[in-house]
């Protein structure tokens, strides 16, 4: 296995090729592509201005933004920024996959109280979710490219989260949906994107189809109905990216969110600050594919100067606690039999 | 690459991008220029955004939100036609 000397990517990842100089194709491409690398501060200011103006058009609504709030550090910082910097009204929607830590639940309680934010939690039956996660762990149901960005289990989980929050935003006529996406996770040219409902459905199809095909029609209820969204197409929200165009500094983020009552859970792995399932999902992914599913995200942060390569490698080499991995496995096995 | 580029050249460039970045393990013959990205399961939502970033940079064009539709972005041919229309 070869590792890029610049960004930490290994050639175990399907799309990574390392050249004779020890540089990967992502680093070579980043010099000419349109990413956030070396964006001058004026451009960040301009992007934030665009966000502010877009949000301000909807000041009259009860909620301007629906935030998919996992309780982790990035979505907590996104919530902080939405409230303190953009001064928008937010509905925080948490999807409970059954593996949120107790500290995470406490953090959601503290942070939403301190920021004056209304919050709801949506929790599908755990036995249903356990079957989805076990399916994702045992069969290759998603494209290889998706598996470069996240484990199969996390892809299934976040796919259901996306459908859930879109449906909530449409139902409540909330014009913007935010996630805690960081600069390493997505590359978009603008801080706001309005996707046509057909695109939302095309994206959903990839997550939904293998789940319904393998587990049955009763799982359709966790996704958006195609006829309903067509009737509601005027209410499909825009996607807003408040963290993507910013100087992402993990230490500063942690310091900031501590000031609003957030505490780091002690039982999650190094790449998660809210969910125990992550450790199990990563271990399955590393076993099946030979690399950490956070590799591309971490390499993106290293490449863009938000993390040092030493910090990146440390994150990549850290695995979850065996006790947590076994706990998750046992829970999934137990509940997926129901 | 902004002017006098042919539809065939655009298709070739997009096809190369896809085979280098997304179509791991596929034989070139398995994936035609009319094959649906979504049906083949090669592009997810983030992949679509990355494809847009690629064509904007490669062909010096801007794709607006209203153009981000399955019919414009679901095959090598549909993406090529969108690019060709925009640069001509």
Short mmCIF file of C-alpha atoms in Angstrom, two decimals:
data_model
loop_
_atom_site.label_atom_id
_atom_site.label_comp_id
_atom_site.label_asym_id
_atom_site.label_seq_id
_atom_site.Cartn_x
_atom_site.Cartn_y
_atom_site.Cartn_z
CA UNK A 1 0.00 0.00 0.00
CA UNK A 2 1.25 3.48 -0.91
CA UNK A 3 0.26 6.67 0.93
CA UNK A 4 0.23 10.16 -0.55
CA UNK A 5 2.99 12.18 1.08
CA UNK A 6 0.84 15.30 0.98
CA UNK A 7 -2.68 14.37 2.07
CA UNK A 8 -2.51 10.87 3.69
CA UNK A 9 -4.70 9.08 1.09
CA UNK A 10 -3.76 5.45 0.50
CA UNK A 11 -4.06 3.58 -2.76
CA UNK A 12 -6.26 0.98 -1.07
CA UNK A 13 -9.04 3.41 -1.96
CA UNK A 14 -10.54 2.56 -5.36
CA UNK A 15 -9.98 5.92 -7.06
CA UNK A 16 -6.58 6.78 -5.58
CA UNK A 17 -3.42 6.49 -7.64
CA UNK A 18 -0.05 7.56 -6.27
CA UNK A 19 2.56 8.75 -8.77
CA UNK A 20 6.35 8.29 -8.68
CA UNK A 21 6.74 11.54 -6.73
CA UNK A 22 4.48 10.13 -3.99
CA UNK A 23 1.54 12.41 -4.79
CA UNK A 24 -2.02 11.20 -5.30
CA UNK A 25 -4.33 12.11 -8.18
CA UNK A 26 -6.57 14.10 -5.77
CA UNK A 27 -3.69 16.40 -4.79
CA UNK A 28 -2.67 16.82 -8.42
CA UNK A 29 -6.25 17.60 -9.40
CA UNK A 30 -6.84 19.97 -6.47
CA UNK A 31 -4.33 22.41 -7.94
CA UNK A 32 -6.55 22.97 -10.94
CA UNK A 33 -10.05 22.18 -9.70
CA UNK A 34 -12.62 24.41 -8.13
CA UNK A 35 -12.34 23.56 -4.44
CA UNK A 36 -11.98 25.63 -1.30
CA UNK A 37 -8.20 25.48 -1.31
CA UNK A 38 -6.59 28.82 -0.54
CA UNK A 39 -9.79 30.80 -0.91
CA UNK A 40 -9.04 34.37 0.16
CA UNK A 41 -10.85 35.68 3.22
CA UNK A 42 -12.77 38.20 1.06
CA UNK A 43 -14.42 35.30 -0.75
CA UNK A 44 -15.56 33.73 2.52
CA UNK A 45 -17.02 37.08 3.50
CA UNK A 46 -18.83 37.30 0.16
CA UNK A 47 -20.25 33.77 0.52
CA UNK A 48 -21.48 34.57 4.03
CA UNK A 49 -23.11 37.71 2.71
CA UNK A 50 -24.94 35.64 0.10
CA UNK A 51 -26.15 33.29 2.83
CA UNK A 52 -27.25 36.17 5.05
CA UNK A 53 -29.22 37.81 2.23
CA UNK A 54 -30.91 34.55 1.31
CA UNK A 55 -31.90 33.82 4.93
CA UNK A 56 -33.12 37.38 5.50
CA UNK A 57 -35.80 37.03 2.81
CA UNK A 58 -37.61 34.62 5.10
CA UNK A 59 -37.43 36.52 8.40
CA UNK A 60 -41.23 36.42 8.64
CA UNK A 61 -41.39 32.63 8.89
CA UNK A 62 -41.46 30.70 12.19
CA UNK A 63 -38.41 28.76 11.02
CA UNK A 64 -36.01 29.94 8.33
CA UNK A 65 -33.76 26.90 8.55
CA UNK A 66 -34.21 23.25 9.38
CA UNK A 67 -30.92 21.86 10.69
CA UNK A 68 -30.26 18.13 10.59
CA UNK A 69 -28.85 18.14 14.11
CA UNK A 70 -26.89 15.02 15.00
CA UNK A 71 -25.55 16.46 18.24
CA UNK A 72 -21.99 16.04 16.96
CA UNK A 73 -19.42 18.82 16.92
CA UNK A 74 -19.91 19.99 13.33
CA UNK A 75 -23.69 20.24 13.39
CA UNK A 76 -23.47 21.86 16.84
CA UNK A 77 -21.08 24.47 15.45
CA UNK A 78 -23.39 24.93 12.45
CA UNK A 79 -26.26 25.58 14.85
CA UNK A 80 -24.13 28.05 16.79
CA UNK A 81 -23.20 29.85 13.59
CA UNK A 82 -26.78 29.96 12.31
CA UNK A 83 -27.94 31.54 15.56
CA UNK A 84 -25.02 33.76 16.53
CA UNK A 85 -23.69 34.83 13.16
CA UNK A 86 -26.75 34.73 10.89
CA UNK A 87 -29.38 35.27 13.57
CA UNK A 88 -31.87 32.93 11.92
CA UNK A 89 -34.73 30.95 13.45
CA UNK A 90 -33.87 27.26 13.40
CA UNK A 91 -35.75 24.03 13.93
CA UNK A 92 -33.18 21.41 14.97
CA UNK A 93 -34.24 17.92 13.85
CA UNK A 94 -32.41 14.97 15.34
CA UNK A 95 -32.67 11.54 13.79
CA UNK A 96 -32.24 8.97 16.55
CA UNK A 97 -30.74 5.82 15.06
CA UNK A 98 -30.66 4.09 18.43
CA UNK A 99 -26.94 4.63 18.97
CA UNK A 100 -26.73 8.25 20.09
CA UNK A 101 -24.67 8.38 23.28
CA UNK A 102 -26.13 9.63 26.54
CA UNK A 103 -23.70 12.56 26.41
CA UNK A 104 -24.95 13.36 22.91
CA UNK A 105 -28.55 13.52 24.14
CA UNK A 106 -27.44 15.77 26.99
CA UNK A 107 -25.54 17.97 24.52
CA UNK A 108 -28.64 18.37 22.32
CA UNK A 109 -30.63 19.36 25.40
CA UNK A 110 -28.02 21.89 26.61
CA UNK A 111 -27.10 23.44 23.27
CA UNK A 112 -30.66 23.93 22.00
CA UNK A 113 -31.63 25.43 25.38
CA UNK A 114 -28.64 27.78 25.41
CA UNK A 115 -29.21 28.93 21.83
CA UNK A 116 -33.00 29.25 22.19
CA UNK A 117 -33.67 26.68 19.49
CA UNK A 118 -36.72 24.44 19.15
CA UNK A 119 -35.82 20.81 18.72
CA UNK A 120 -37.56 17.61 17.69
CA UNK A 121 -36.32 14.04 17.55
CA UNK A 122 -37.49 11.48 15.02
CA UNK A 123 -36.93 7.88 15.96
CA UNK A 124 -37.99 5.04 13.66
CA UNK A 125 -38.47 1.62 15.20
CA UNK A 126 -35.06 0.35 16.26
CA UNK A 127 -35.83 -3.16 15.03
CA UNK A 128 -36.49 -1.72 11.55
CA UNK A 129 -33.26 0.30 11.58
CA UNK A 130 -31.28 -2.67 12.90
CA UNK A 131 -32.38 -4.66 9.84
CA UNK A 132 -31.28 -1.81 7.55
CA UNK A 133 -27.87 -1.57 9.22
CA UNK A 134 -27.33 -5.33 9.15
CA UNK A 135 -28.29 -5.38 5.47
CA UNK A 136 -25.78 -2.62 4.74
CA UNK A 137 -23.10 -4.48 6.72
CA UNK A 138 -23.62 -7.77 4.93
CA UNK A 139 -24.35 -6.91 1.28
CA UNK A 140 -22.70 -4.49 -1.12
CA UNK A 141 -25.82 -2.45 -1.82
CA UNK A 142 -24.28 0.94 -2.66
CA UNK A 143 -21.97 2.23 -5.40
CA UNK A 144 -18.24 1.90 -4.78
CA UNK A 145 -17.87 5.68 -5.00
CA UNK A 146 -20.32 6.12 -2.11
CA UNK A 147 -18.20 3.69 -0.11
CA UNK A 148 -15.19 5.92 -0.59
CA UNK A 149 -16.95 8.68 1.33
CA UNK A 150 -18.68 6.72 4.06
CA UNK A 151 -19.23 3.17 5.21
CA UNK A 152 -22.21 1.32 3.79
CA UNK A 153 -23.98 1.55 7.18
CA UNK A 154 -23.45 5.32 7.43
CA UNK A 155 -24.53 5.75 3.79
CA UNK A 156 -27.83 3.99 4.56
CA UNK A 157 -28.29 5.97 7.78
CA UNK A 158 -27.53 9.41 6.32
CA UNK A 159 -29.67 8.57 3.27
CA UNK A 160 -32.69 8.00 5.53
CA UNK A 161 -31.77 11.16 7.48
CA UNK A 162 -31.75 13.21 4.26
CA UNK A 163 -35.18 11.95 3.23
CA UNK A 164 -36.51 12.51 6.76
CA UNK A 165 -35.33 16.12 7.04
CA UNK A 166 -36.45 17.00 3.51
CA UNK A 167 -39.92 15.68 4.28
CA UNK A 168 -40.05 17.65 7.55
CA UNK A 169 -38.93 20.84 5.82
CA UNK A 170 -41.55 20.42 3.08
CA UNK A 171 -44.32 19.67 5.59
CA UNK A 172 -43.42 22.72 7.69
CA UNK A 173 -42.65 24.94 4.68
CA UNK A 174 -39.13 25.68 5.93
CA UNK A 175 -37.14 27.16 3.02
CA UNK A 176 -33.61 25.98 3.91
CA UNK A 177 -32.12 22.70 5.06
CA UNK A 178 -28.63 22.60 6.58
CA UNK A 179 -26.32 19.78 7.56
CA UNK A 180 -23.06 20.13 9.43
CA UNK A 181 -21.05 19.46 6.24
CA UNK A 182 -17.41 20.53 6.51
CA UNK A 183 -15.07 21.76 3.74
CA UNK A 184 -13.59 18.25 3.39
CA UNK A 185 -16.97 16.58 2.91
CA UNK A 186 -18.52 18.48 0.03
CA UNK A 187 -17.23 20.54 -2.84
CA UNK A 188 -19.84 23.00 -3.99
CA UNK A 189 -19.40 26.30 -5.76
CA UNK A 190 -22.08 28.25 -3.92
CA UNK A 191 -23.24 28.39 -0.29
CA UNK A 192 -26.83 27.71 -1.38
CA UNK A 193 -28.19 25.20 -3.83
CA UNK A 194 -31.79 24.67 -4.84
CA UNK A 195 -32.29 21.16 -6.13
CA UNK A 196 -35.30 20.34 -8.27
CA UNK A 197 -37.60 17.74 -6.68
CA UNK A 198 -36.71 15.27 -9.46
CA UNK A 199 -33.08 15.44 -8.39
CA UNK A 200 -34.02 14.94 -4.74
CA UNK A 201 -35.94 11.84 -5.78
CA UNK A 202 -33.18 10.59 -8.06
CA UNK A 203 -30.74 10.82 -5.16
CA UNK A 204 -33.18 9.14 -2.79
CA UNK A 205 -33.75 6.27 -5.22
CA UNK A 206 -30.19 5.01 -4.80
CA UNK A 207 -30.59 4.67 -1.04
CA UNK A 208 -34.19 3.51 -1.00
CA UNK A 209 -34.27 0.91 -3.74
CA UNK A 210 -31.88 -1.68 -2.27
CA UNK A 211 -33.46 -1.31 1.17
CA UNK A 212 -37.00 -1.82 -0.11
CA UNK A 213 -35.93 -4.58 -2.48
CA UNK A 214 -34.23 -6.53 0.33
CA UNK A 215 -36.47 -5.69 3.30
CA UNK A 216 -39.89 -5.03 1.81
CA UNK A 217 -42.38 -2.31 0.94
CA UNK A 218 -42.99 -1.38 4.58
CA UNK A 219 -39.64 0.45 4.44
CA UNK A 220 -41.00 2.90 1.86
CA UNK A 221 -42.48 4.94 4.71
CA UNK A 222 -38.99 6.09 5.71
CA UNK A 223 -38.61 7.83 2.35
CA UNK A 224 -40.40 10.59 0.46
CA UNK A 225 -43.37 9.50 -1.62
CA UNK A 226 -42.81 10.48 -5.28
CA UNK A 227 -46.39 11.58 -5.92
CA UNK A 228 -46.53 13.65 -2.75
CA UNK A 229 -43.31 15.53 -3.48
CA UNK A 230 -44.54 16.33 -6.98
CA UNK A 231 -47.59 18.01 -5.42
CA UNK A 232 -45.29 19.81 -2.98
CA UNK A 233 -42.54 20.77 -5.43
CA UNK A 234 -42.84 24.49 -4.64
CA UNK A 235 -41.97 23.73 -0.99
CA UNK A 236 -38.82 21.72 -1.65
CA UNK A 237 -36.13 23.46 0.45
CA UNK A 238 -32.79 24.82 -0.71
CA UNK A 239 -29.61 23.35 0.71
CA UNK A 240 -27.42 25.81 2.61
CA UNK A 241 -23.77 25.18 3.50
CA UNK A 242 -22.72 27.52 6.34
CA UNK A 243 -19.51 25.63 7.25
CA UNK A 244 -18.20 24.77 3.80
CA UNK A 245 -17.02 28.29 3.06
CA UNK A 246 -15.20 29.01 6.30
CA UNK A 247 -11.85 28.48 7.93
CA UNK A 248 -12.46 25.10 9.48
CA UNK A 249 -10.44 24.84 12.67
CA UNK A 250 -11.34 21.91 14.89
CA UNK A 251 -9.78 23.35 18.05
CA UNK A 252 -11.62 26.64 17.65
CA UNK A 253 -14.86 24.77 16.94
CA UNK A 254 -14.47 22.67 20.09
CA UNK A 255 -13.68 25.75 22.19
CA UNK A 256 -16.69 27.59 20.80
CA UNK A 257 -19.22 24.84 21.33
CA UNK A 258 -17.95 24.13 24.84
CA UNK A 259 -19.06 27.65 25.67
CA UNK A 260 -22.66 26.68 24.85
CA UNK A 261 -22.68 23.55 26.98
CA UNK A 262 -21.37 20.88 24.60
CA UNK A 263 -19.15 18.14 26.03
CA UNK A 264 -17.24 15.52 24.07
CA UNK A 265 -18.66 12.01 24.60
CA UNK A 266 -16.07 9.62 26.02
CA UNK A 267 -17.39 6.45 24.38
CA UNK A 268 -17.32 7.38 20.67
CA UNK A 269 -14.32 6.85 18.39
CA UNK A 270 -12.02 9.61 17.21
CA UNK A 271 -14.08 10.35 14.08
CA UNK A 272 -17.46 10.66 15.73
CA UNK A 273 -18.71 12.92 18.48
CA UNK A 274 -22.22 11.58 18.78
CA UNK A 275 -22.81 8.02 17.53
CA UNK A 276 -21.63 4.57 18.68
CA UNK A 277 -22.69 2.90 15.42
CA UNK A 278 -19.81 4.69 13.70
CA UNK A 279 -17.15 2.49 15.35
CA UNK A 280 -18.86 -0.70 14.20
CA UNK A 281 -19.52 0.69 10.70
CA UNK A 282 -15.86 1.71 10.33
CA UNK A 283 -14.59 -1.67 11.52
CA UNK A 284 -16.77 -3.52 8.97
CA UNK A 285 -15.64 -1.12 6.24
CA UNK A 286 -11.94 -1.48 7.09
CA UNK A 287 -12.33 -5.29 7.15
CA UNK A 288 -14.07 -5.40 3.76
CA UNK A 289 -12.20 -2.66 1.86
CA UNK A 290 -8.92 -2.08 3.70
CA UNK A 291 -9.25 1.62 4.44
CA UNK A 292 -10.90 4.01 6.88
CA UNK A 293 -14.12 5.44 5.37
CA UNK A 294 -13.14 8.88 6.68
CA UNK A 295 -10.01 8.87 4.51
CA UNK A 296 -11.30 11.18 1.76
CA UNK A 297 -12.81 13.65 4.21
CA UNK A 298 -9.68 13.80 6.36
CA UNK A 299 -7.40 14.02 3.31
CA UNK A 300 -9.56 16.89 2.02
CA UNK A 301 -9.05 18.77 5.29
CA UNK A 302 -5.30 18.08 5.19
CA UNK A 303 -5.07 19.18 1.55
CA UNK A 304 -6.90 22.38 2.27
CA UNK A 305 -4.70 23.15 5.25
CA UNK A 306 -7.32 22.66 7.97
CA UNK A 307 -5.48 19.68 9.51
CA UNK A 308 -1.80 18.70 9.56
CA UNK A 309 -0.92 15.38 7.92
CA UNK A 310 0.17 14.08 11.37
CA UNK A 311 -3.25 14.93 12.77
CA UNK A 312 -4.89 13.32 9.76
CA UNK A 313 -2.91 10.10 10.10
CA UNK A 314 -3.67 9.97 13.82
CA UNK A 315 -7.39 10.18 13.10
CA UNK A 316 -7.17 7.55 10.39
CA UNK A 317 -5.27 5.05 12.50
CA UNK A 318 -7.54 5.31 15.53
CA UNK A 319 -10.05 2.47 15.74
CA UNK A 320 -13.09 2.17 17.95
CA UNK A 321 -13.11 0.38 21.30
CA UNK A 322 -13.75 -3.35 20.99
CA UNK A 323 -16.33 -3.12 23.76
CA UNK A 324 -18.33 -0.54 21.75
CA UNK A 325 -18.03 -2.51 18.51
CA UNK A 326 -19.26 -5.66 20.24
CA UNK A 327 -22.08 -3.80 21.95
CA UNK A 328 -23.32 -2.45 18.60
CA UNK A 329 -23.03 -5.82 16.91
CA UNK A 330 -25.00 -7.53 19.68
CA UNK A 331 -27.72 -4.87 19.62
CA UNK A 332 -28.09 -5.16 15.85
CA UNK A 333 -28.23 -8.95 15.97
CA UNK A 334 -30.73 -8.94 18.83
CA UNK A 335 -33.15 -6.36 17.38
CA UNK A 336 -32.94 -7.34 13.73
CA UNK A 337 -34.43 -10.73 14.71
CA UNK A 338 -37.62 -9.07 15.98
CA UNK B 1 -10.97 24.20 -24.35
CA UNK B 2 -13.75 26.75 -24.54
CA UNK B 3 -14.17 27.07 -28.33
CA UNK B 4 -14.40 24.72 -31.29
CA UNK B 5 -14.73 21.74 -29.05
CA UNK B 6 -16.82 18.95 -30.56
CA UNK B 7 -19.51 16.89 -28.90
CA UNK B 8 -17.28 13.83 -29.28
CA UNK B 9 -14.39 15.56 -27.48
CA UNK B 10 -16.68 16.56 -24.64
CA UNK B 11 -18.01 13.00 -24.33
CA UNK B 12 -14.47 11.63 -24.32
CA UNK B 13 -13.40 13.99 -21.56
CA UNK B 14 -16.44 13.21 -19.37
CA UNK B 15 -16.05 9.49 -19.99
CA UNK B 16 -12.40 9.62 -18.95
CA UNK B 17 -13.31 11.53 -15.79
CA UNK B 18 -15.93 8.93 -14.90
CA UNK B 19 -13.67 5.95 -15.55
CA UNK B 20 -10.87 7.51 -13.52
CA UNK B 21 -13.02 8.53 -10.59
CA UNK B 22 -16.21 6.50 -10.46
CA UNK B 23 -16.43 3.43 -12.68
CA UNK B 24 -14.03 1.22 -10.79
CA UNK B 25 -13.83 -2.29 -12.15
CA UNK B 26 -16.20 -1.69 -15.07
CA UNK B 27 -15.25 -2.73 -18.56
CA UNK B 28 -15.51 0.20 -21.00
CA UNK B 29 -17.91 -1.91 -23.10
CA UNK B 30 -20.28 -2.40 -20.14
CA UNK B 31 -20.96 1.30 -19.83
CA UNK B 32 -22.24 3.06 -22.94
CA UNK B 33 -22.57 6.80 -23.36
CA UNK B 34 -26.33 6.36 -22.91
CA UNK B 35 -26.06 4.28 -19.71
CA UNK B 36 -27.87 5.91 -16.79
CA UNK B 37 -25.54 6.94 -13.94
CA UNK B 38 -28.32 6.43 -11.45
CA UNK B 39 -29.44 3.06 -12.82
CA UNK B 40 -25.83 1.87 -12.83
CA UNK B 41 -25.43 3.23 -9.31
CA UNK B 42 -22.20 5.02 -10.13
CA UNK B 43 -23.08 8.52 -9.01
CA UNK B 44 -24.69 9.48 -5.72
CA UNK B 45 -25.81 13.01 -4.75
CA UNK B 46 -22.28 14.12 -3.84
CA UNK B 47 -20.99 12.55 -7.04
CA UNK B 48 -23.41 14.62 -9.11
CA UNK B 49 -22.10 17.79 -7.42
CA UNK B 50 -18.52 16.69 -8.13
CA UNK B 51 -19.39 16.03 -11.76
CA UNK B 52 -20.79 19.56 -12.00
CA UNK B 53 -17.63 21.02 -10.45
CA UNK B 54 -15.61 19.01 -13.00
CA UNK B 55 -17.49 20.16 -16.11
CA UNK B 56 -17.55 23.77 -14.91
CA UNK B 57 -13.78 23.75 -14.46
CA UNK B 58 -12.96 21.72 -17.54
CA UNK B 59 -15.16 23.60 -19.99
CA UNK B 60 -15.28 27.01 -18.30
CA UNK B 61 -19.05 27.06 -18.00
CA UNK B 62 -21.54 27.64 -15.20
CA UNK B 63 -24.33 25.20 -14.47
CA UNK B 64 -27.28 26.87 -12.78
CA UNK B 65 -29.44 25.18 -10.16
CA UNK B 66 -32.40 24.89 -12.57
CA UNK B 67 -30.19 22.88 -14.93
CA UNK B 68 -29.36 20.32 -12.26
CA UNK B 69 -31.91 17.77 -13.42
CA UNK B 70 -31.70 14.02 -14.03
CA UNK B 71 -32.30 14.53 -17.76
CA UNK B 72 -29.21 16.78 -18.00
CA UNK B 73 -26.90 14.80 -15.76
CA UNK B 74 -27.73 11.11 -15.99
CA UNK B 75 -25.51 9.85 -18.81
CA UNK B 76 -22.34 10.78 -20.67
CA UNK B 77 -24.48 11.84 -23.63
CA UNK B 78 -26.88 14.00 -21.62
CA UNK B 79 -24.04 15.78 -19.79
CA UNK B 80 -22.17 16.23 -23.08
CA UNK B 81 -25.21 17.79 -24.74
CA UNK B 82 -25.63 20.19 -21.81
CA UNK B 83 -21.97 21.23 -22.00
CA UNK B 84 -22.04 21.53 -25.79
CA UNK B 85 -25.16 23.70 -25.66
CA UNK B 86 -23.58 25.99 -23.08
CA UNK B 87 -20.23 26.50 -24.78
CA UNK B 88 -21.76 27.07 -28.18
#
